[in-house]
PDB file of C-alpha atoms in Angstrom:
ATOM      1  CA  MET A 808      14.403 216.357 184.591  1.00 43.00           C
ATOM      2  CA  LYS A 809      16.000 219.642 183.538  1.00 40.00           C
ATOM      3  CA  SER A 810      19.492 218.103 183.475  1.00 41.00           C
ATOM      4  CA  LYS A 811      18.237 215.215 181.336  1.00 39.00           C
ATOM      5  CA  PHE A 812      16.724 217.681 178.873  1.00 34.00           C
ATOM      6  CA  LEU A 813      19.997 219.632 178.781  1.00 36.00           C
ATOM      7  CA  VAL A 814      22.013 216.496 177.986  1.00 35.00           C
ATOM      8  CA  VAL A 815      19.668 215.611 175.121  1.00 34.00           C
ATOM      9  CA  ALA A 816      19.834 219.170 173.773  1.00 36.00           C
ATOM     10  CA  LEU A 817      23.637 219.232 173.916  1.00 30.00           C
ATOM     11  CA  ALA A 818      23.843 215.854 172.206  1.00 36.00           C
ATOM     12  CA  GLY A 819      21.637 217.135 169.416  1.00 36.00           C
ATOM     13  CA  ALA A 820      23.794 220.232 169.026  1.00 32.00           C
ATOM     14  CA  LEU A 821      26.961 218.139 168.793  1.00 31.00           C
ATOM     15  CA  VAL A 822      25.425 215.908 166.136  1.00 34.00           C
ATOM     16  CA  ALA A 823      24.361 218.945 164.119  1.00 34.00           C
ATOM     17  CA  ALA A 824      27.692 220.781 164.446  1.00 33.00           C
ATOM     18  CA  PRO A 825      29.731 218.780 161.894  1.00 38.00           C
ATOM     19  CA  ALA A 826      27.103 219.338 159.203  1.00 38.00           C
ATOM     20  CA  HIS A 827      27.175 223.098 159.850  1.00 46.00           C
ATOM     21  CA  ALA A 828      30.979 223.135 159.749  1.00 44.00           C
ATOM     22  CA  GLU A 829      30.936 221.206 156.491  1.00 49.00           C
ATOM     23  CA  ASP A 830      28.589 223.782 154.947  1.00 82.00           C
ATOM     24  CA  LEU A 831      30.937 226.604 155.956  1.00 90.00           C
ATOM     25  CA  GLN A 832      33.849 224.677 154.528  1.00 93.00           C
ATOM     26  CA  GLN A 833      32.034 224.292 151.227  1.00 94.00           C
ATOM     27  CA  VAL A 834      31.210 228.009 151.156  1.00 95.00           C
ATOM     28  CA  GLN A 835      34.915 228.741 151.634  1.00 94.00           C
ATOM     29  CA  GLN A 836      35.750 226.210 148.914  1.00 95.00           C
ATOM     30  CA  LEU A 837      33.365 227.943 146.527  1.00 97.00           C
ATOM     31  CA  ILE A 838      34.751 231.408 147.216  1.00 95.00           C
ATOM     32  CA  SER A 839      38.392 230.342 146.903  1.00 96.00           C
ATOM     33  CA  THR A 840      38.201 227.895 143.986  1.00 97.00           C
ATOM     34  CA  ARG A 841      34.821 228.567 142.334  1.00 97.00           C
ATOM     35  CA  GLN A 842      34.532 224.792 142.023  1.00 98.00           C
ATOM     36  CA  CYS A 843      31.637 223.449 144.069  1.00 97.00           C
ATOM     37  CA  SER A 844      29.698 220.921 142.017  1.00 98.00           C
ATOM     38  CA  GLY A 845      27.079 219.196 144.182  1.00 97.00           C
ATOM     39  CA  CYS A 846      27.894 221.307 147.245  1.00 97.00           C
ATOM     40  CA  GLN A 847      25.418 221.748 150.101  1.00 96.00           C
ATOM     41  CA  LEU A 848      24.924 225.514 150.298  1.00 97.00           C
ATOM     42  CA  THR A 849      21.420 225.808 151.726  1.00 96.00           C
ATOM     43  CA  ARG A 850      20.776 229.361 153.008  1.00 96.00           C
ATOM     44  CA  ALA A 851      24.380 230.328 152.270  1.00 96.00           C
ATOM     45  CA  GLY A 852      25.123 234.049 152.445  1.00 96.00           C
ATOM     46  CA  LEU A 853      26.806 234.949 149.165  1.00 97.00           C
ATOM     47  CA  VAL A 854      25.835 238.603 148.792  1.00 98.00           C
ATOM     48  CA  TYR A 855      28.072 240.381 146.255  1.00 98.00           C
ATOM     49  CA  ALA A 856      30.163 237.194 145.877  1.00 98.00           C
ATOM     50  CA  ASN A 857      32.322 237.030 142.757  1.00 98.00           C
ATOM     51  CA  LEU A 858      31.432 233.632 141.305  1.00 98.00           C
ATOM     52  CA  GLN A 859      32.098 234.369 137.662  1.00 98.00           C
ATOM     53  CA  GLY A 860      32.440 231.110 135.733  1.00 98.00           C
ATOM     54  CA  ALA A 861      31.940 229.032 138.892  1.00 98.00           C
ATOM     55  CA  ASP A 862      30.963 225.358 138.662  1.00 99.00           C
ATOM     56  CA  LEU A 863      27.860 224.959 140.825  1.00 98.00           C
ATOM     57  CA  SER A 864      26.282 222.173 138.814  1.00 98.00           C
ATOM     58  CA  GLY A 865      23.940 220.094 140.961  1.00 98.00           C
ATOM     59  CA  ALA A 866      24.580 222.299 143.999  1.00 98.00           C
ATOM     60  CA  ASN A 867      21.954 222.713 146.712  1.00 97.00           C
ATOM     61  CA  LEU A 868      21.387 226.468 146.953  1.00 98.00           C
ATOM     62  CA  VAL A 869      17.905 226.395 148.466  1.00 97.00           C
ATOM     63  CA  GLN A 870      17.126 229.824 149.975  1.00 97.00           C
ATOM     64  CA  ALA A 871      20.710 230.967 149.417  1.00 97.00           C
ATOM     65  CA  ASN A 872      21.216 234.731 149.372  1.00 98.00           C
ATOM     66  CA  LEU A 873      22.974 235.610 146.115  1.00 98.00           C
ATOM     67  CA  THR A 874      21.909 239.258 146.019  1.00 99.00           C
ATOM     68  CA  HIS A 875      24.108 241.173 143.536  1.00 99.00           C
ATOM     69  CA  ALA A 876      26.394 238.141 143.156  1.00 99.00           C
ATOM     70  CA  ASN A 877      28.413 237.833 139.958  1.00 99.00           C
ATOM     71  CA  LEU A 878      27.382 234.519 138.395  1.00 99.00           C
ATOM     72  CA  SER A 879      28.147 235.447 134.812  1.00 98.00           C
ATOM     73  CA  GLY A 880      29.074 232.360 132.808  1.00 98.00           C
ATOM     74  CA  ALA A 881      28.518 230.131 135.845  1.00 99.00           C
ATOM     75  CA  ASN A 882      27.540 226.476 135.444  1.00 99.00           C
ATOM     76  CA  LEU A 883      24.360 225.961 137.473  1.00 99.00           C
ATOM     77  CA  GLN A 884      23.022 222.966 135.560  1.00 99.00           C
ATOM     78  CA  GLY A 885      20.637 220.973 137.730  1.00 98.00           C
ATOM     79  CA  ALA A 886      21.237 223.229 140.743  1.00 99.00           C
ATOM     80  CA  ASN A 887      18.466 223.598 143.313  1.00 98.00           C
ATOM     81  CA  LEU A 888      17.821 227.323 143.741  1.00 99.00           C
ATOM     82  CA  ALA A 889      14.307 227.034 145.158  1.00 98.00           C
ATOM     83  CA  GLY A 890      13.525 230.174 147.144  1.00 98.00           C
ATOM     84  CA  ALA A 891      16.976 231.615 146.468  1.00 98.00           C
ATOM     85  CA  VAL A 892      17.461 235.380 146.319  1.00 99.00           C
ATOM     86  CA  LEU A 893      19.160 236.451 143.093  1.00 99.00           C
ATOM     87  CA  TYR A 894      18.081 240.077 143.278  1.00 98.00           C
ATOM     88  CA  GLY A 895      20.296 242.233 141.063  1.00 98.00           C
ATOM     89  CA  ALA A 896      22.621 239.300 140.368  1.00 99.00           C
ATOM     90  CA  ASN A 897      24.706 239.095 137.208  1.00 99.00           C
ATOM     91  CA  LEU A 898      23.505 235.962 135.424  1.00 99.00           C
ATOM     92  CA  ILE A 899      24.719 236.920 131.969  1.00 98.00           C
ATOM     93  CA  GLY A 900      25.495 233.758 130.017  1.00 98.00           C
ATOM     94  CA  ALA A 901      24.849 231.516 133.033  1.00 98.00           C
ATOM     95  CA  ASP A 902      23.880 227.894 132.342  1.00 98.00           C
ATOM     96  CA  LEU A 903      20.775 227.015 134.358  1.00 98.00           C
ATOM     97  CA  ARG A 904      19.550 224.078 132.306  1.00 98.00           C
ATOM     98  CA  GLY A 905      17.367 221.830 134.428  1.00 98.00           C
ATOM     99  CA  ALA A 906      17.790 224.040 137.498  1.00 98.00           C
ATOM    100  CA  ASN A 907      15.036 224.427 140.080  1.00 99.00           C
ATOM    101  CA  LEU A 908      14.237 228.137 140.404  1.00 98.00           C
ATOM    102  CA  SER A 909      10.782 227.741 141.919  1.00 98.00           C
ATOM    103  CA  GLY A 910       9.986 230.732 144.111  1.00 98.00           C
ATOM    104  CA  ALA A 911      13.364 232.331 143.396  1.00 98.00           C
ATOM    105  CA  ASP A 912      13.662 236.128 143.498  1.00 98.00           C
ATOM    106  CA  ILE A 913      15.304 237.151 140.215  1.00 98.00           C
ATOM    107  CA  ARG A 914      14.161 240.780 140.238  1.00 97.00           C
ATOM    108  CA  ASP A 915      16.466 243.292 138.538  1.00 96.00           C
ATOM    109  CA  ALA A 916      18.962 240.537 137.662  1.00 98.00           C
ATOM    110  CA  TYR A 917      20.962 240.708 134.433  1.00 98.00           C
ATOM    111  CA  VAL A 918      19.955 237.659 132.419  1.00 98.00           C
ATOM    112  CA  SER A 919      21.175 238.287 128.874  1.00 96.00           C
ATOM    113  CA  GLY A 920      22.220 235.031 127.200  1.00 96.00           C
ATOM    114  CA  ILE A 921      21.027 232.896 130.123  1.00 97.00           C
ATOM    115  CA  ASN A 922      20.160 229.255 129.347  1.00 97.00           C
ATOM    116  CA  LEU A 923      16.991 228.181 131.159  1.00 96.00           C
ATOM    117  CA  GLU A 924      16.165 225.105 129.092  1.00 96.00           C
ATOM    118  CA  GLY A 925      14.184 222.675 131.245  1.00 96.00           C
ATOM    119  CA  ALA A 926      14.416 224.935 134.309  1.00 97.00           C
ATOM    120  CA  ASN A 927      11.546 225.098 136.801  1.00 97.00           C
ATOM    121  CA  LEU A 928      10.455 228.742 137.031  1.00 96.00           C
ATOM    122  CA  GLN A 929       7.169 228.170 138.855  1.00 94.00           C
ATOM    123  CA  GLY A 930       6.576 231.066 141.231  1.00 94.00           C
ATOM    124  CA  ALA A 931       9.867 232.738 140.313  1.00 96.00           C
ATOM    125  CA  VAL A 932       9.770 236.549 140.439  1.00 94.00           C
ATOM    126  CA  LEU A 933      11.291 237.961 137.251  1.00 95.00           C
ATOM    127  CA  MET A 934       9.979 241.515 137.504  1.00 94.00           C
ATOM    128  CA  GLY A 935      12.601 244.018 136.440  1.00 93.00           C
ATOM    129  CA  ALA A 936      15.042 241.388 135.191  1.00 96.00           C
ATOM    130  CA  ILE A 937      17.071 242.826 132.328  1.00 94.00           C
ATOM    131  CA  ASP A 938      17.059 241.170 128.883  1.00 93.00           C
ATOM    132  CA  ILE A 939      14.750 238.277 129.787  1.00 91.00           C
ATOM    133  CA  PRO A 940      14.603 235.828 126.853  1.00 88.00           C
ATOM    134  CA  ALA A 941      11.198 236.221 125.213  1.00 85.00           C
ATOM    135  CA  GLN A 942      10.256 232.567 125.686  1.00 87.00           C
ATOM    136  CA  TYR A 943      10.327 232.883 129.477  1.00 89.00           C
ATOM    137  CA  VAL A 944       7.987 235.858 129.901  1.00 91.00           C
ATOM    138  CA  SER A 945       4.508 236.528 128.521  1.00 93.00           C
ATOM    139  CA  ALA A 946       2.493 239.610 127.638  1.00 96.00           C
ATOM    140  CA  GLU A 947       0.384 238.868 130.709  1.00 95.00           C
ATOM    141  CA  ASP A 948       3.508 238.956 132.897  1.00 93.00           C
ATOM    142  CA  TYR A 949       4.485 242.400 131.613  1.00 95.00           C
ATOM    143  CA  TYR A 950       0.913 243.587 132.051  1.00 96.00           C
ATOM    144  CA  ARG A 951       0.766 242.448 135.683  1.00 94.00           C
ATOM    145  CA  TRP A 952       4.107 244.079 136.412  1.00 95.00           C
ATOM    146  CA  GLY A 953       2.748 247.282 134.897  1.00 96.00           C
ATOM    147  CA  LEU A 954      -0.222 247.206 137.256  1.00 95.00           C
ATOM    148  CA  MET A 955       2.141 246.692 140.183  1.00 93.00           C
ATOM    149  CA  GLU A 956       4.217 249.710 139.165  1.00 95.00           C
ATOM    150  CA  ASP A 957       1.059 251.775 138.757  1.00 93.00           C
ATOM    151  CA  GLN A 958      -0.033 250.898 142.277  1.00 92.00           C
ATOM    152  CA  ARG A 959       3.378 252.036 143.526  1.00 93.00           C
ATOM    153  CA  GLY A 960       2.825 255.374 141.828  1.00 93.00           C
ATOM    154  CA  ASN A 961       5.447 254.753 139.133  1.00 96.00           C
ATOM    155  CA  SER A 962       3.465 255.689 136.018  1.00 96.00           C
ATOM    156  CA  ASN A 963       6.476 255.817 133.694  1.00 97.00           C
ATOM    157  CA  GLY A 964       7.609 252.371 134.839  1.00 96.00           C
ATOM    158  CA  ALA A 965       4.088 251.042 134.346  1.00 97.00           C
ATOM    159  CA  ILE A 966       3.954 252.411 130.801  1.00 98.00           C
ATOM    160  CA  SER A 967       7.262 250.717 129.991  1.00 96.00           C
ATOM    161  CA  TYR A 968       5.808 247.340 131.001  1.00 96.00           C
ATOM    162  CA  TYR A 969       2.549 247.954 129.115  1.00 97.00           C
ATOM    163  CA  ASN A 970       4.592 248.793 126.007  1.00 98.00           C
ATOM    164  CA  GLN A 971       6.325 245.416 126.252  1.00 95.00           C
ATOM    165  CA  ALA A 972       3.012 243.628 126.805  1.00 97.00           C
ATOM    166  CA  ILE A 973       1.546 245.268 123.707  1.00 98.00           C
ATOM    167  CA  ALA A 974       4.680 244.479 121.679  1.00 96.00           C
ATOM    168  CA  LEU A 975       4.074 240.787 122.391  1.00 95.00           C
ATOM    169  CA  LYS A 976       0.283 240.936 122.036  1.00 97.00           C
ATOM    170  CA  SER A 977      -0.894 243.775 119.812  1.00 97.00           C
ATOM    171  CA  ASP A 978      -4.618 243.293 120.554  1.00 98.00           C
ATOM    172  CA  PHE A 979      -4.188 243.250 124.359  1.00 98.00           C
ATOM    173  CA  ALA A 980      -7.140 245.510 125.213  1.00 97.00           C
ATOM    174  CA  HIS A 981      -6.494 245.549 128.968  1.00 96.00           C
ATOM    175  CA  ALA A 982      -2.909 246.719 128.404  1.00 97.00           C
ATOM    176  CA  TYR A 983      -4.096 249.629 126.253  1.00 97.00           C
ATOM    177  CA  LEU A 984      -6.625 250.716 128.863  1.00 96.00           C
ATOM    178  CA  ALA A 985      -4.071 250.358 131.659  1.00 96.00           C
ATOM    179  CA  ARG A 986      -1.584 252.454 129.674  1.00 97.00           C
ATOM    180  CA  ALA A 987      -4.314 255.027 129.134  1.00 96.00           C
ATOM    181  CA  ALA A 988      -4.769 255.273 132.914  1.00 94.00           C
ATOM    182  CA  SER A 989      -1.023 255.726 133.470  1.00 96.00           C
ATOM    183  CA  ARG A 990      -0.846 258.388 130.771  1.00 95.00           C
ATOM    184  CA  LEU A 991      -3.735 260.180 132.386  1.00 93.00           C
ATOM    185  CA  ARG A 992      -1.867 260.237 135.708  1.00 92.00           C
ATOM    186  CA  LEU A 993       0.957 261.975 133.809  1.00 94.00           C
ATOM    187  CA  ARG A 994      -1.581 264.487 132.420  1.00 91.00           C
ATOM    188  CA  ASP A 995      -1.120 263.160 128.878  1.00 94.00           C
ATOM    189  CA  MET A 996      -4.795 263.386 128.021  1.00 91.00           C
ATOM    190  CA  THR A 997      -4.288 263.077 124.264  1.00 93.00           C
ATOM    191  CA  GLY A 998      -2.335 259.836 124.696  1.00 96.00           C
ATOM    192  CA  ALA A 999      -4.846 258.572 127.260  1.00 95.00           C
ATOM    193  CA  ILE A1000      -7.752 259.096 124.871  1.00 95.00           C
ATOM    194  CA  ALA A1001      -5.903 257.408 121.987  1.00 97.00           C
ATOM    195  CA  ASP A1002      -5.128 254.338 124.115  1.00 97.00           C
ATOM    196  CA  ALA A1003      -8.647 254.126 125.526  1.00 96.00           C
ATOM    197  CA  GLN A1004     -10.103 254.265 122.019  1.00 97.00           C
ATOM    198  CA  LEU A1005      -7.792 251.471 120.870  1.00 98.00           C
ATOM    199  CA  ALA A1006      -8.778 249.429 123.926  1.00 97.00           C
ATOM    200  CA  ASN A1007     -12.423 250.002 123.044  1.00 96.00           C
ATOM    201  CA  GLU A1008     -11.906 248.742 119.493  1.00 98.00           C
ATOM    202  CA  TYR A1009     -10.328 245.530 120.757  1.00 98.00           C
ATOM    203  CA  TYR A1010     -12.953 245.044 123.469  1.00 96.00           C
ATOM    204  CA  LEU A1011     -15.675 245.284 120.819  1.00 97.00           C
ATOM    205  CA  ALA A1012     -13.837 242.858 118.518  1.00 98.00           C
ATOM    206  CA  GLN A1013     -13.464 240.434 121.447  1.00 97.00           C
ATOM    207  CA  ASN A1014     -17.124 240.806 122.536  1.00 97.00           C
ATOM    208  CA  ASN A1015     -16.058 242.130 125.940  1.00 96.00           C
ATOM    209  CA  GLU A1016     -19.050 244.253 126.908  1.00 96.00           C
ATOM    210  CA  GLN A1017     -17.712 245.243 130.333  1.00 94.00           C
ATOM    211  CA  GLY A1018     -14.424 246.342 128.815  1.00 94.00           C
ATOM    212  CA  HIS A1019     -16.260 248.287 126.118  1.00 95.00           C
ATOM    213  CA  GLN A1020     -18.338 250.116 128.720  1.00 95.00           C
ATOM    214  CA  MET A1021     -15.304 250.928 130.868  1.00 93.00           C
ATOM    215  CA  ALA A1022     -13.245 252.181 127.911  1.00 94.00           C
ATOM    216  CA  THR A1023     -16.168 254.306 126.696  1.00 95.00           C
ATOM    217  CA  ARG A1024     -16.697 255.787 130.143  1.00 93.00           C
ATOM    218  CA  PHE A1025     -12.987 256.500 130.464  1.00 92.00           C
ATOM    219  CA  THR A1026     -12.769 258.182 127.040  1.00 94.00           C
ATOM    220  CA  GLU A1027     -15.803 260.354 127.691  1.00 92.00           C
ATOM    221  CA  GLY A1028     -14.432 261.295 131.096  1.00 90.00           C
ATOM    222  CA  VAL A1029     -11.060 262.392 129.711  1.00 90.00           C
ATOM    223  CA  GLN A1030     -12.731 264.340 126.913  1.00 90.00           C
ATOM    224  CA  ALA A1031     -14.873 266.107 129.500  1.00 86.00           C
ATOM    225  CA  ALA A1032     -11.717 266.836 131.485  1.00 81.00           C
ATOM    226  CA  GLN A1033     -10.111 268.394 128.411  1.00 81.00           C
ATOM    227  CA  GLU A1034     -13.085 270.680 127.977  1.00 81.00           C
ATOM    228  CA  ALA A1035     -12.927 271.583 131.649  1.00 74.00           C
ATOM    229  CA  ALA A1036      -9.213 272.340 131.282  1.00 72.00           C
ATOM    230  CA  ASN A1037     -10.001 274.900 128.606  1.00 73.00           C
ATOM    231  CA  GLU A1038     -12.445 276.586 130.979  1.00 72.00           C
ATOM    232  CA  ARG A1039     -10.185 276.373 134.028  1.00 63.00           C
ATOM    233  CA  PRO A1040      -8.150 279.567 133.405  1.00 56.00           C
ATOM    234  CA  ARG A1041     -11.382 281.554 133.536  1.00 52.00           C
ATOM    235  CA  ARG A1042     -13.243 279.647 136.209  1.00 54.00           C
ATOM    236  CA  GLY A1043     -10.551 278.223 138.516  1.00 51.00           C
ATOM    237  CA  GLY A1044     -11.119 274.911 140.300  1.00 51.00           C
ATOM    238  CA  GLY A1045      -7.691 273.396 139.613  1.00 51.00           C
ATOM    239  CA  GLY A1046      -7.817 271.137 142.664  1.00 50.00           C
ATOM    240  CA  ASN A1047     -11.114 269.591 141.633  1.00 59.00           C
ATOM    241  CA  PHE A1048      -9.787 269.060 138.106  1.00 55.00           C
ATOM    242  CA  LEU A1049      -6.710 267.146 139.269  1.00 60.00           C
ATOM    243  CA  GLY A1050      -8.810 265.115 141.673  1.00 62.00           C
ATOM    244  CA  PHE A1051     -11.144 264.161 138.845  1.00 64.00           C
ATOM    245  CA  LEU A1052      -8.266 262.928 136.672  1.00 67.00           C
ATOM    246  CA  SER A1053      -6.805 260.878 139.512  1.00 70.00           C
ATOM    247  CA  GLY A1054     -10.198 259.370 140.305  1.00 75.00           C
ATOM    248  CA  LEU A1055     -10.807 258.437 136.680  1.00 74.00           C
ATOM    249  CA  ALA A1056      -7.425 256.723 136.378  1.00 75.00           C
ATOM    250  CA  SER A1057      -8.004 254.830 139.636  1.00 76.00           C
ATOM    251  CA  LEU A1058     -11.425 253.695 138.436  1.00 76.00           C
ATOM    252  CA  ALA A1059      -9.905 252.170 135.302  1.00 79.00           C
ATOM    253  CA  VAL A1060      -7.166 250.396 137.274  1.00 78.00           C
ATOM    254  CA  ARG A1061      -9.692 248.956 139.753  1.00 82.00           C
ATOM    255  CA  PHE A1062     -11.570 247.507 136.801  1.00 83.00           C
ATOM    256  CA  LEU A1063      -8.368 245.907 135.500  1.00 85.00           C
ATOM    257  CA  LEU A1064      -6.933 244.545 138.757  1.00 77.00           C
ATOM    258  CA  PRO A1065      -8.941 241.262 138.921  1.00 64.00           C
ATOM    259  CA  PHE A1066      -7.231 240.192 135.670  1.00 56.00           C
TER     260      PHE A1066
END
């Protein structure tokens, strides 16, 4: 019984071998000629590969690892890049019209001048991508990325994303309140109060009672903290003061997270 199973297993391996060899051959073809239209490159390891100007139109690059690859000016029209890793890749001027980028990791990639007309970006991770064309990212995207940076403890990074969210949507109350929380973590109480007050104005205009209450509570809390800061040199209690600020910022972010 065992020998029969072994024969079947070996037969299966032999059948599969040519396909694997063909994939390797196509990877070598791509590296040497940069001409691989329609190639089968599923799960190919192309980390740091120099594929500038390569023709990969219609290629199957499902789950391929293209981390930090140079794909500037590459032709990827109609390519299947579902689940591919393009982290930190150079995609400047790349042609991805009609490409499938569903679930692709495009974080920190350089995408200036990229053509994504008709591309499927469902589930693609674009956080940190540099020079994303405005039509492919929303104020809500920037806002969510800001919350993610805040949770990582990167307040400056969070503020940068909130700034971009507000630039696209000037009455984005949640973004103002989130930026207020990040500014508070950086001990910028004046900026935190200004943002919270703006958030409150927009919450009221949008009939968002919960937002109004949260922004009011936040503003009053920071103002109380400022008064306490003036008393601190005489009365001490620095640890409690810092803990209060951190708790207030966390409270605001918890309110915003379900967004």
